[in-house]
Amino acid sequence: MGFKFIEHTADVVIEAWGETLERAFENAARATFEVMTDTSRVEPRVGREIEVEGFDLENLLLRWIEELLLLFDSENLLLGEFKVERIAETQEGYRLNATVRGERFNSEKHESRTHVKAVTYAQMKIWKENYTWRVRFTLDI
């Protein structure tokens, strides 16, 4: 698995990683939904194309996770598959294009763990270390 949870008193701090920045962002999304449910039980029945932009990489990560949380809040859509096709630098900052898949929350099938209110900049950091991209961010629960 390309993520871990870091102990924190009130929130959830996640550190995710991957060989590429795209994989690190995928693992950040997966970790976010693992806080909410067991993603291994989420079937890829519904797909969505996602495009988000950020003025820097930290803002892009925040907007990416916000967009996924919005899908859950507005459509009750639990996500279990995340494919970031591309993170590209633009004149305004960065753009992320991805495909995500999941299914509507069903209390008889899906474990309800912790409700995530928001993603925040607290402890946020994005860096490359020994050929591995790493991202750290905090979820407000």
Short mmCIF file of C-alpha atoms in Angstrom, two decimals:
data_model
loop_
_atom_site.label_atom_id
_atom_site.label_comp_id
_atom_site.label_asym_id
_atom_site.label_seq_id
_atom_site.Cartn_x
_atom_site.Cartn_y
_atom_site.Cartn_z
CA MET A 1 0.00 0.00 0.00
CA GLY A 2 1.27 3.47 -0.82
CA PHE A 3 0.02 5.33 2.23
CA LYS A 4 0.06 5.42 6.02
CA PHE A 5 -1.82 7.22 8.76
CA ILE A 6 0.12 9.41 11.17
CA GLU A 7 -1.13 9.75 14.72
CA HIS A 8 -2.85 13.05 15.47
CA THR A 9 -5.10 14.07 18.34
CA ALA A 10 -8.19 15.36 16.53
CA ASP A 11 -7.70 14.92 12.79
CA VAL A 12 -6.28 12.32 10.41
CA VAL A 13 -2.86 13.01 8.91
CA ILE A 14 -2.06 10.98 5.79
CA GLU A 15 1.25 10.44 4.09
CA ALA A 16 0.97 8.83 0.65
CA TRP A 17 3.64 7.99 -1.89
CA GLY A 18 4.30 6.61 -5.36
CA GLU A 19 6.96 6.27 -8.05
CA THR A 20 5.38 9.25 -9.80
CA LEU A 21 3.47 12.27 -8.59
CA GLU A 22 0.36 10.81 -10.24
CA ARG A 23 0.66 7.58 -8.19
CA ALA A 24 1.19 9.57 -4.99
CA PHE A 25 -2.03 11.53 -5.68
CA GLU A 26 -3.89 8.25 -6.40
CA ASN A 27 -2.71 6.81 -3.09
CA ALA A 28 -3.71 10.02 -1.29
CA ALA A 29 -7.24 9.58 -2.64
CA ARG A 30 -7.31 5.89 -1.72
CA ALA A 31 -6.17 6.69 1.83
CA THR A 32 -8.87 9.36 2.16
CA PHE A 33 -11.59 6.85 1.30
CA GLU A 34 -10.02 4.18 3.55
CA VAL A 35 -10.70 6.58 6.41
CA MET A 36 -14.36 6.45 5.39
CA THR A 37 -14.81 2.74 4.50
CA ASP A 38 -13.10 -0.49 3.46
CA THR A 39 -12.33 0.38 -0.17
CA SER A 40 -11.73 -3.28 -1.07
CA ARG A 41 -15.52 -3.72 -0.85
CA VAL A 42 -16.29 -0.81 -3.21
CA GLU A 43 -17.11 -2.04 -6.72
CA PRO A 44 -16.27 0.09 -9.80
CA ARG A 45 -19.89 0.47 -10.99
CA VAL A 46 -19.89 4.23 -11.63
CA GLY A 47 -17.10 6.23 -13.26
CA ARG A 48 -16.35 9.93 -13.29
CA GLU A 49 -13.82 12.01 -15.22
CA ILE A 50 -12.15 14.59 -12.98
CA GLU A 51 -10.22 17.71 -13.93
CA VAL A 52 -8.95 20.07 -11.28
CA GLU A 53 -6.50 22.95 -11.35
CA GLY A 54 -4.33 24.45 -8.65
CA PHE A 55 -2.00 27.42 -8.46
CA ASP A 56 0.71 25.15 -6.99
CA LEU A 57 1.05 21.44 -6.17
CA GLU A 58 -0.29 21.82 -2.64
CA ASN A 59 -3.38 23.62 -3.92
CA LEU A 60 -3.79 20.94 -6.59
CA LEU A 61 -3.72 18.20 -3.93
CA LEU A 62 -6.27 20.10 -1.84
CA ARG A 63 -8.59 20.63 -4.84
CA TRP A 64 -8.22 16.95 -5.89
CA ILE A 65 -9.26 15.60 -2.49
CA GLU A 66 -12.01 18.27 -2.18
CA GLU A 67 -13.47 17.18 -5.52
CA LEU A 68 -13.59 13.54 -4.43
CA LEU A 69 -15.19 14.41 -1.09
CA LEU A 70 -17.76 16.48 -3.00
CA LEU A 71 -18.71 13.40 -5.04
CA PHE A 72 -19.36 11.53 -1.81
CA ASP A 73 -21.27 14.40 -0.21
CA SER A 74 -23.40 15.25 -3.26
CA GLU A 75 -23.93 11.80 -4.83
CA ASN A 76 -23.22 9.43 -1.92
CA LEU A 77 -20.51 7.98 -4.17
CA LEU A 78 -17.86 5.87 -2.45
CA LEU A 79 -14.73 5.59 -4.55
CA GLY A 80 -12.35 2.65 -4.68
CA GLU A 81 -10.42 3.08 -7.95
CA PHE A 82 -8.34 6.12 -8.77
CA LYS A 83 -6.39 6.64 -11.99
CA VAL A 84 -4.59 9.97 -12.34
CA GLU A 85 -3.74 10.09 -16.03
CA ARG A 86 -1.72 13.27 -15.87
CA ILE A 87 -0.51 16.11 -13.73
CA ALA A 88 0.71 18.88 -16.00
CA GLU A 89 2.24 22.26 -15.37
CA THR A 90 0.25 25.12 -16.93
CA GLN A 91 0.70 28.88 -17.16
CA GLU A 92 -1.60 29.27 -14.14
CA GLY A 93 -0.09 26.43 -12.08
CA TYR A 94 -1.01 22.75 -12.44
CA ARG A 95 -3.82 20.64 -13.89
CA LEU A 96 -4.80 17.08 -12.93
CA ASN A 97 -6.85 14.75 -15.13
CA ALA A 98 -8.17 11.53 -13.63
CA THR A 99 -10.79 8.81 -13.80
CA VAL A 100 -12.34 7.53 -10.59
CA ARG A 101 -14.72 4.62 -10.07
CA GLY A 102 -16.94 3.45 -7.27
CA GLU A 103 -20.52 2.90 -6.24
CA ARG A 104 -23.23 4.48 -4.15
CA PHE A 105 -22.95 3.95 -0.41
CA ASN A 106 -25.05 1.02 0.80
CA SER A 107 -25.17 0.58 4.59
CA GLU A 108 -25.82 -3.16 4.18
CA LYS A 109 -22.63 -3.60 2.15
CA HIS A 110 -20.24 -0.82 3.14
CA GLU A 111 -18.71 -0.25 6.53
CA SER A 112 -19.19 3.32 7.71
CA ARG A 113 -15.99 4.34 9.46
CA THR A 114 -15.29 8.04 9.94
CA HIS A 115 -17.00 10.97 8.27
CA VAL A 116 -14.46 13.28 6.62
CA LYS A 117 -15.52 16.94 6.77
CA ALA A 118 -12.72 18.47 4.71
CA VAL A 119 -9.12 18.36 3.59
CA THR A 120 -6.87 21.11 5.00
CA TYR A 121 -3.46 22.62 4.42
CA ALA A 122 -2.39 21.66 7.97
CA GLN A 123 0.94 19.76 7.81
CA MET A 124 0.65 19.68 4.00
CA LYS A 125 3.87 18.91 2.20
CA ILE A 126 4.80 17.49 -1.22
CA TRP A 127 8.33 16.31 -1.87
CA LYS A 128 10.50 13.84 -3.76
CA GLU A 129 12.76 11.55 -1.75
CA ASN A 130 14.96 8.80 -3.22
CA TYR A 131 12.98 8.49 -6.49
CA THR A 132 9.66 8.45 -4.62
CA TRP A 133 7.07 11.23 -4.57
CA ARG A 134 5.47 11.82 -1.16
CA VAL A 135 2.47 13.91 -0.12
CA ARG A 136 1.27 14.70 3.40
CA PHE A 137 -2.03 16.33 4.30
CA THR A 138 -4.66 16.50 7.03
CA LEU A 139 -8.31 15.47 6.98
CA ASP A 140 -10.72 17.28 9.27
CA ILE A 141 -13.01 14.66 10.81
#
